[in-house]
Coordinates of C-alpha atoms and ligand atoms in Angstrom, one line a residue:
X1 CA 37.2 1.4 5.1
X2 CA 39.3 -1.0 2.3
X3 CA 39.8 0.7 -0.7
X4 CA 37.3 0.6 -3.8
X5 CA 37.0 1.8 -7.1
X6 CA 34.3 4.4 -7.6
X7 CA 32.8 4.7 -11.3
X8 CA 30.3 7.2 -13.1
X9 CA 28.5 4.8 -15.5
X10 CA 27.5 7.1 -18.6
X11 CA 25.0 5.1 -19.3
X12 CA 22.5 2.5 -18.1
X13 CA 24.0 -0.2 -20.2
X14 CA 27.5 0.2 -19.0
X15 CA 26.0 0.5 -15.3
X16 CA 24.3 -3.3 -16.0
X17 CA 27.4 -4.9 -18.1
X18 CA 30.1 -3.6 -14.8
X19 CA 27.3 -5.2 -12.3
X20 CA 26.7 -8.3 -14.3
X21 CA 30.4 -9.1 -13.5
X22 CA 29.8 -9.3 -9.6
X23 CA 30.1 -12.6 -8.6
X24 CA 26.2 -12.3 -6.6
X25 CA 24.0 -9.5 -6.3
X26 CA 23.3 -10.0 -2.3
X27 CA 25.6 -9.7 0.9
X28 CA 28.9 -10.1 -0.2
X29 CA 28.9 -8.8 -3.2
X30 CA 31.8 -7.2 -4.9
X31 CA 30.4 -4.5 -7.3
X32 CA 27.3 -2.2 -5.7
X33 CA 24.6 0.8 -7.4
X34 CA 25.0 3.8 -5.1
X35 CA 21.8 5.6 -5.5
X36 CA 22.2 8.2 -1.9
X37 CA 24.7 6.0 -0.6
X38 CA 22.9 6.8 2.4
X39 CA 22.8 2.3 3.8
X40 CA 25.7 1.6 1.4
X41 CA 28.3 3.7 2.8
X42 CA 27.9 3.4 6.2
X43 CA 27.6 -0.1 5.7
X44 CA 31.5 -0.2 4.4
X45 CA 32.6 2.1 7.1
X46 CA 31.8 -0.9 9.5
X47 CA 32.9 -3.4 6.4
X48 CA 29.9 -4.9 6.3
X49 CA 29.7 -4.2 2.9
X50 CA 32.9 -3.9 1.0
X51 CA 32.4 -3.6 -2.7
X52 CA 36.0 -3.5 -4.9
X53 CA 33.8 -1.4 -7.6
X54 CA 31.1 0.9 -6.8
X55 CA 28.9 2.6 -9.3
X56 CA 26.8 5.9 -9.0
X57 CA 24.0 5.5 -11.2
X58 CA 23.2 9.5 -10.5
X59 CA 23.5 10.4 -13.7
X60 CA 21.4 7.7 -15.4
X61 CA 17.8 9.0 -16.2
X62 CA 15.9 7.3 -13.5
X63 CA 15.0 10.6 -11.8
X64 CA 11.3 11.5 -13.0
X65 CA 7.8 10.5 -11.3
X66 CA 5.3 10.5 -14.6
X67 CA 1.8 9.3 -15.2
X68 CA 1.5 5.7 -16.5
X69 CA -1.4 5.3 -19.7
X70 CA -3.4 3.7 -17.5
X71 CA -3.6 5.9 -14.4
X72 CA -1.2 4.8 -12.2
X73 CA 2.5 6.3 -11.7
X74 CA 6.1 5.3 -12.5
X75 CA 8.9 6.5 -10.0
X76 CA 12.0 6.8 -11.0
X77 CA 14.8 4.4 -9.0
X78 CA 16.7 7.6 -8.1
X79 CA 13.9 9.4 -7.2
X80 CA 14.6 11.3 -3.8
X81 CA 12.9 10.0 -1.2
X82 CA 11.7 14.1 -0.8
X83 CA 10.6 14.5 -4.2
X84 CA 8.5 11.3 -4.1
X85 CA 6.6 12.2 -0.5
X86 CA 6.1 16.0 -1.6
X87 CA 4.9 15.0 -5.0
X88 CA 1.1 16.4 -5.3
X89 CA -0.3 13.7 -7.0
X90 CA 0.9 10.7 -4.8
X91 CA -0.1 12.8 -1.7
X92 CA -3.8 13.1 -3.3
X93 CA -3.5 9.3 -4.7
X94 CA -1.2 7.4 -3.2
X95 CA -1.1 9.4 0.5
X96 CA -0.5 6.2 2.8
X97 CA 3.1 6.5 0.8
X98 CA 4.1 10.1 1.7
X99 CA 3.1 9.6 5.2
X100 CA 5.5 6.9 5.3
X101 CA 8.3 7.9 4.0
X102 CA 8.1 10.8 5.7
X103 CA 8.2 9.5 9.1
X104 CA 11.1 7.3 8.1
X105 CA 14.4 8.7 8.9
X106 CA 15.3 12.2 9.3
X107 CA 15.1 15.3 6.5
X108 CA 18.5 15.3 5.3
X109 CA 18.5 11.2 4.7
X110 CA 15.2 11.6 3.0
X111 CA 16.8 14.4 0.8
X112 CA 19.3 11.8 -0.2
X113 CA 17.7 8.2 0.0
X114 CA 16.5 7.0 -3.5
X115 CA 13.3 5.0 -3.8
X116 CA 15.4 1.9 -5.0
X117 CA 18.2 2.3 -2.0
X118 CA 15.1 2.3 0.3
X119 CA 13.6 -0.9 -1.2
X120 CA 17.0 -2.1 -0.6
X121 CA 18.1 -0.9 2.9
X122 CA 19.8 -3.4 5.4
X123 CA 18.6 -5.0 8.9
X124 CA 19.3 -3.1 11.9
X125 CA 19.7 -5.9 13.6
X126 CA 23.1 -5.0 15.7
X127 CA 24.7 -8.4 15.0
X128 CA 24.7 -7.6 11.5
X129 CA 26.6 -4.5 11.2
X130 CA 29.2 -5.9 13.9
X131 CA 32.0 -7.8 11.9
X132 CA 32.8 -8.6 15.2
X133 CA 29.9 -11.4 16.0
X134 CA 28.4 -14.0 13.8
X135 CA 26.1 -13.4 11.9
X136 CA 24.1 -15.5 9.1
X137 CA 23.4 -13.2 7.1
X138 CA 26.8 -11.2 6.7
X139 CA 28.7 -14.5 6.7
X140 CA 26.5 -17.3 6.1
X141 CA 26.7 -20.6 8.5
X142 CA 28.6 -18.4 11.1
X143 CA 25.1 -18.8 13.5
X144 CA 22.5 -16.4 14.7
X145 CA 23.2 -14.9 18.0
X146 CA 20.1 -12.9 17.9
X147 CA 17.9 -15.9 18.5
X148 CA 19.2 -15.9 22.3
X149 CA 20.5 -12.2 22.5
X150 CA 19.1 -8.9 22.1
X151 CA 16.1 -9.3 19.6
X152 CA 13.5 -6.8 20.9
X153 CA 13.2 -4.9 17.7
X154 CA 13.5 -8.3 15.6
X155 CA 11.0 -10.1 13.4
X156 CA 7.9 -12.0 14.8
X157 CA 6.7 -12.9 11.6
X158 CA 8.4 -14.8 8.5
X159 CA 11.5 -15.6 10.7
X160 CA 13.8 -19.0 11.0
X161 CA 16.0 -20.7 12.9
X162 CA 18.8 -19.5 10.6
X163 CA 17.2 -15.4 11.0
X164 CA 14.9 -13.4 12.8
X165 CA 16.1 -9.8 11.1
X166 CA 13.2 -7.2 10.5
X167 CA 13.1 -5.3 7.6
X168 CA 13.3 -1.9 8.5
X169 CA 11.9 0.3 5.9
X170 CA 8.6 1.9 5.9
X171 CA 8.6 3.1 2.2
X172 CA 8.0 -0.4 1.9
X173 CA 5.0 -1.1 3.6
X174 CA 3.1 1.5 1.8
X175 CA 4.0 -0.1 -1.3
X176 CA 3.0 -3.5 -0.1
X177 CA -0.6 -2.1 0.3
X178 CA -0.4 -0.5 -2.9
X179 CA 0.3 -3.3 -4.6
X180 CA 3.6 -1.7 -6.6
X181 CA 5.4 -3.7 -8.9
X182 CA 9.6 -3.1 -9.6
X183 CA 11.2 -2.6 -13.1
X184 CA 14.6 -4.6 -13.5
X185 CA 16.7 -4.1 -16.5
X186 CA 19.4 -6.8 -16.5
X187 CA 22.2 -7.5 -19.9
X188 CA 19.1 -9.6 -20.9
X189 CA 16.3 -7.2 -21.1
X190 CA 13.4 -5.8 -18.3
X191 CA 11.4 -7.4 -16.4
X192 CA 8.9 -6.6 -13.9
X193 CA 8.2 -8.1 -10.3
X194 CA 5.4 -7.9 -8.3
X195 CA 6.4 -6.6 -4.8
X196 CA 5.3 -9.3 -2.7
X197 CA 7.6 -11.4 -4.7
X198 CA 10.8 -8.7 -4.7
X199 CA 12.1 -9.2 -0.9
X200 CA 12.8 -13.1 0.2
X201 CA 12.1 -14.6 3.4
X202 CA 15.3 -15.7 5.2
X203 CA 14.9 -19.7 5.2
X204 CA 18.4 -21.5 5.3
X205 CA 19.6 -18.2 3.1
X206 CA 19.0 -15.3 5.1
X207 CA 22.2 -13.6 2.9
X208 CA 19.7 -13.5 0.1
X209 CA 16.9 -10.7 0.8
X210 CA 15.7 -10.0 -2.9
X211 CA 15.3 -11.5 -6.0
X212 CA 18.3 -9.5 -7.4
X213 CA 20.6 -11.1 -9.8
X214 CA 24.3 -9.9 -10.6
X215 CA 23.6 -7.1 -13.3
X216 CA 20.0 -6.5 -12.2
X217 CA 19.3 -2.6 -11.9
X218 CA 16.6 -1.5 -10.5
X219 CA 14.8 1.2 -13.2
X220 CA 11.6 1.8 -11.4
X221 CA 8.9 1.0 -9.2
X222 CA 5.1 1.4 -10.5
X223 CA 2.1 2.1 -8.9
X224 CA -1.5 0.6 -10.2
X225 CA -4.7 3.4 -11.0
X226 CA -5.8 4.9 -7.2
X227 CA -8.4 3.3 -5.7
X228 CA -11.1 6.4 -6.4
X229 CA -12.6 7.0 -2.7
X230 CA -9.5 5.1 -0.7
X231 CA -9.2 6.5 2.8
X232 CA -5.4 6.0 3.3
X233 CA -3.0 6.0 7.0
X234 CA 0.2 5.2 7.9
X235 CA 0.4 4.7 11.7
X236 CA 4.2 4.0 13.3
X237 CA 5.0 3.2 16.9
X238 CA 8.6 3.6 17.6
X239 CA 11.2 4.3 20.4
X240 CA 11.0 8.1 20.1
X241 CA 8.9 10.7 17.7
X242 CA 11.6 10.6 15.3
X243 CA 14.8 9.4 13.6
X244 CA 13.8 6.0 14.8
X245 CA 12.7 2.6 13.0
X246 CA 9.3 1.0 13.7
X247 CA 8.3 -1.4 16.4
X248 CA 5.1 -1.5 14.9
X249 CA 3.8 -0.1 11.7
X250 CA 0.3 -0.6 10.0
X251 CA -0.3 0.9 6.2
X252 CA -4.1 1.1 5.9
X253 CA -6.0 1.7 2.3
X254 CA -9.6 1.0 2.6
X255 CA -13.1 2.1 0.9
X256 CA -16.5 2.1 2.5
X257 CA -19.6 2.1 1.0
X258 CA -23.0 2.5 3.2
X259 CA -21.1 1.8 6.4
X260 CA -19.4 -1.1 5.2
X261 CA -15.9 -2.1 4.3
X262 CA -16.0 -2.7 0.4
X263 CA -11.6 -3.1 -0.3
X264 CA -9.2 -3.4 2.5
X265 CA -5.1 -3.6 2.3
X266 CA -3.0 -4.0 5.2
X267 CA 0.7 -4.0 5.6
X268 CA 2.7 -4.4 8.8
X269 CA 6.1 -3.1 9.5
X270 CA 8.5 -3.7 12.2
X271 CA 7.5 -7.1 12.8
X272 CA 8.3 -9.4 9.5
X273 CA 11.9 -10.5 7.9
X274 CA 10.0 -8.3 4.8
X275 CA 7.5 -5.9 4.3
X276 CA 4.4 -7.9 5.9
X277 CA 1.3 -7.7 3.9
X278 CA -1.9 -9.3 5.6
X279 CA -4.2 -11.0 3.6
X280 CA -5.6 -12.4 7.3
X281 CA -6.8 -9.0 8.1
X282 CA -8.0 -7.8 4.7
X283 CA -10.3 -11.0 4.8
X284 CA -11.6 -10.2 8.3
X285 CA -12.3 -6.5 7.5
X286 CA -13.8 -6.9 3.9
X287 CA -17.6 -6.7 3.9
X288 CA -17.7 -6.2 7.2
X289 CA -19.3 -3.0 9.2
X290 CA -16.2 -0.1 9.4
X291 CA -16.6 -0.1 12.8
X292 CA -14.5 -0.9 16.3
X293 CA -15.8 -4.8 16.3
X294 CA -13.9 -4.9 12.9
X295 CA -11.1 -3.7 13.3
X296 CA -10.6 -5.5 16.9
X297 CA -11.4 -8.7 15.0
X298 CA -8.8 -8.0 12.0
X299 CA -5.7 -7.1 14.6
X300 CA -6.1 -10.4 16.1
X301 CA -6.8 -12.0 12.9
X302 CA -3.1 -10.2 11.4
X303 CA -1.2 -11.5 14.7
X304 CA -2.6 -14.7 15.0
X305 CA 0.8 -16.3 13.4
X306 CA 3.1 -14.2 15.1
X307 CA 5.9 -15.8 16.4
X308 CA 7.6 -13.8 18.9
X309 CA 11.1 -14.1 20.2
X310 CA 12.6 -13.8 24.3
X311 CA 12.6 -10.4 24.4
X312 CA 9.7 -9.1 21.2
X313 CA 6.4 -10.5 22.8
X314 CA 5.1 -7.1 23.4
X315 CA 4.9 -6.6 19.8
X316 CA 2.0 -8.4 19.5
X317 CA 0.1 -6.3 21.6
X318 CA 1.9 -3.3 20.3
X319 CA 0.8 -4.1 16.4
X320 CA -2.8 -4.7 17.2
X321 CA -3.1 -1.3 18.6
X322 CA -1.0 -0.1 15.9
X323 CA -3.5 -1.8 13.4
X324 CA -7.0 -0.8 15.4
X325 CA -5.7 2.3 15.5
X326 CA -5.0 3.1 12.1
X327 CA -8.1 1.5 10.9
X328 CA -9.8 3.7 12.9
X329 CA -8.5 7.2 11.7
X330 CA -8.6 5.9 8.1
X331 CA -12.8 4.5 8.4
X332 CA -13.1 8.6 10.4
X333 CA -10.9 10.7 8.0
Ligands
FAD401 C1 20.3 7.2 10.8 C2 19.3 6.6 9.8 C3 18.0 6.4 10.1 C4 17.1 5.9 9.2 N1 15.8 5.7 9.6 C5 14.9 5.1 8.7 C6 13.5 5.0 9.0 O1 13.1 5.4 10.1 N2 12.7 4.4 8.1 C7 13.2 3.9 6.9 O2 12.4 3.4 6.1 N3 14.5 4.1 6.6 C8 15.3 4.7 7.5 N4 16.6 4.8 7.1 C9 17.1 4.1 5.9 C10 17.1 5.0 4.7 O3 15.8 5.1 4.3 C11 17.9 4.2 3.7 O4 19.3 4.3 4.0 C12 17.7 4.8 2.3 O5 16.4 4.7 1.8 C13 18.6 4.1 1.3 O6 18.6 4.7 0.0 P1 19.9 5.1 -0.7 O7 19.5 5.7 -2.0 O8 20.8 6.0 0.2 O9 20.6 3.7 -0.8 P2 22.1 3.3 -1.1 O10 22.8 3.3 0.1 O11 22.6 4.1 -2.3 O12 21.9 1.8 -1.6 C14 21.3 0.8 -0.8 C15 21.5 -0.5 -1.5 O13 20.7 -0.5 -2.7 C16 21.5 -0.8 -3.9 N5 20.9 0.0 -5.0 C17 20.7 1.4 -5.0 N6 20.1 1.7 -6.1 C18 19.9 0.6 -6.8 C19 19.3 0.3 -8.1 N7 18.8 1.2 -8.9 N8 19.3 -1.0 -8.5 C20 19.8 -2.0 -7.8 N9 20.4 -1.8 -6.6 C21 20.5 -0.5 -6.1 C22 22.9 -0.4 -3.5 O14 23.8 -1.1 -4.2 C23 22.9 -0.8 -2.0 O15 23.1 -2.2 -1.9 C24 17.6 5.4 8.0 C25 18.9 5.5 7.6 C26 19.8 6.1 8.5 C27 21.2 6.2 8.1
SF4_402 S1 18.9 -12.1 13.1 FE1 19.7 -12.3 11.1 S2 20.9 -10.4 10.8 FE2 20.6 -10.7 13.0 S3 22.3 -11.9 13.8 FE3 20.7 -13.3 13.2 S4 21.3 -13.9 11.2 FE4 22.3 -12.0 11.6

């Protein structure tokens, strides 16, 4: 690993004025946040990341999960991953987000991982984090050998012909059906972003993922009021029962009333370049009857666009069962 300067800001503002001087806030970059550390320093051991300046933003007060006036919750960006899925009110509320994080990873990474690390984990595609091969996104214009290689956990939705990466985390798909929004606090002031709009789709700039900006420090994530009455799943198919990422994810949060479907959001992960939200499904299940029929007809609905790559077709298959599946223990729970 190269050698680095490691910092405790003591303060938020010293944190943002030390970041603002990195020449980009994506792949490459030359200052980094640690919040666990838990993507960022394993990415450096293999030097795909290798920051000159890293800060541990610890210390700053972004720790606490508190009500918001209105109903809804604020989350701290250091917020243990732990803390966040054992907290009583978002496993009454907000439950499709506990389940997922806590089939993400293992116990000790949870104890570690911070909510804003998570929203900002790394591919796992192996091209990536081998300094050895081309790769687009870790050194842009160098070509994509996943597009003829090994790409059966890669993306079948959102991709291009510059990247077919999957985003991996599954704290992230919850918050895509729960319509979060992130806090940014930047040398200029705070500004909020809705989630769909956080992560980027690759395009011709796969080295970009989010929206960040050099200086831009993540300071929380928000969720809206519950949905009073929501019946909430998070369903993962993976290699093995556990310490493994998705093939297929679906995060389900729907109300019936009298038998029908009266508000549905649906997220997919393991299958898009970001967290996959499906309006296609959500408008196939709304006002319909909460039954098999439905849910059938919003899988194929979800995967209609999927765009699968030599060795991923099975997902498509995979994430309609995924989806059916989780539809159905939500509409029986
Ligand atoms: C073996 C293994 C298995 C895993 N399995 C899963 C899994 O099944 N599902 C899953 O979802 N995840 C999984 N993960 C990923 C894990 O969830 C992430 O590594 C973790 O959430 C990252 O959080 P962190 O706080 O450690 O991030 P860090 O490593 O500290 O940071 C990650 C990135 O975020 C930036 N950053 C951190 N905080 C801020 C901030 N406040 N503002 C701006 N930038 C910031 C850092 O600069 C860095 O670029 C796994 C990880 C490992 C190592
Ligand atoms: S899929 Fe993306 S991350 Fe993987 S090799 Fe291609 S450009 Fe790199």
């Amino acid at each position: 690993m190269h050698t680095f300067e490691f910092i405790r800001p003591k303060d938020s503002a010293a944190a943002i004025a030390s970041a603002a001087q990195s020449k980009t806030a994506q792949q490459g970059a030359d200052v980094r946040f640690m919040g666990g550390g838990t993507t960022l320093i394993d990415l450096m051991k293999l030097n795909v990341e290798t920051p000159n300046r890293v800060l541990d933003i610890n210390r700053l007060p972004f720790d606490k999960i508190e009500a918001t006036t209105d109903g809804g919750l604020k989350i701290g960006a250091t917020v243990r991953n732990s803390d966040l899925a054992y907290d009583p009110r978002v496993q009454r509320d907000y439950s499709v987000l506990s389940q997922a994080i806590l089939q993400g990873a293992s116990a000790q990474i949870r104890n570690m991982a911070t909510v804003a690390g998570n929203l900002l984990q790394r591919t796992r595609c192996v091209y990536f984090r081998d300094t050895a091969m081309p790769c687009n996104k870790r050194d842009p214009g160098s070509g994509c050998p996943a597009i003829t290689g090994h790409n059966r956990t890669l993306a079948i939705f959102g991709t291009s012909e510059h990247c077919i990466a999957t985003n991996p985390s599954d704290m992230c798909i919850a918050l895509a059906a729960l319509e979060a929004t992130v806090q940014i606090q930047n040398p200029k002031g705070t500004r909020n972003v809705a989630f769909r709009d956080f992560h980027l789709l690759p395009g011709n700039t796969p080295n970009r993922e989010t929206v960040l900006e050099p200086g831009d420090l993540i300071t929380q994530v928000t969720l809206p009021p519950p949905i009073v009455g929501s019946k909430q799943v998070y369903l993962k198919l993976r290699d093995r029962a556990s310490y493994e990422f998705a093939l297929a994810s679906a995060a389900v949060v729907l109300t019936i009333a009298n038998g029908k479907i009266t508000t549905a959001r649906i997220a997919l992960g393991g299958v898009g370049t970001k967290p996959w939200r499906s309006p296609e499904a959500e408008a196939a299940l709304t006002a319909k009857a909460a039954n098999n029929a439905s849910f059938h007809q919003a899988a194929e609905a979800a995967l209609r666009g999927a765009k699968p790559q030599s060795e991923n077709r099975f997902k498509i298959e995979l994430a309609k069962r995924c989806l059916t599946h989780a539809l159905r223990t939500a509409a029986a729970s």
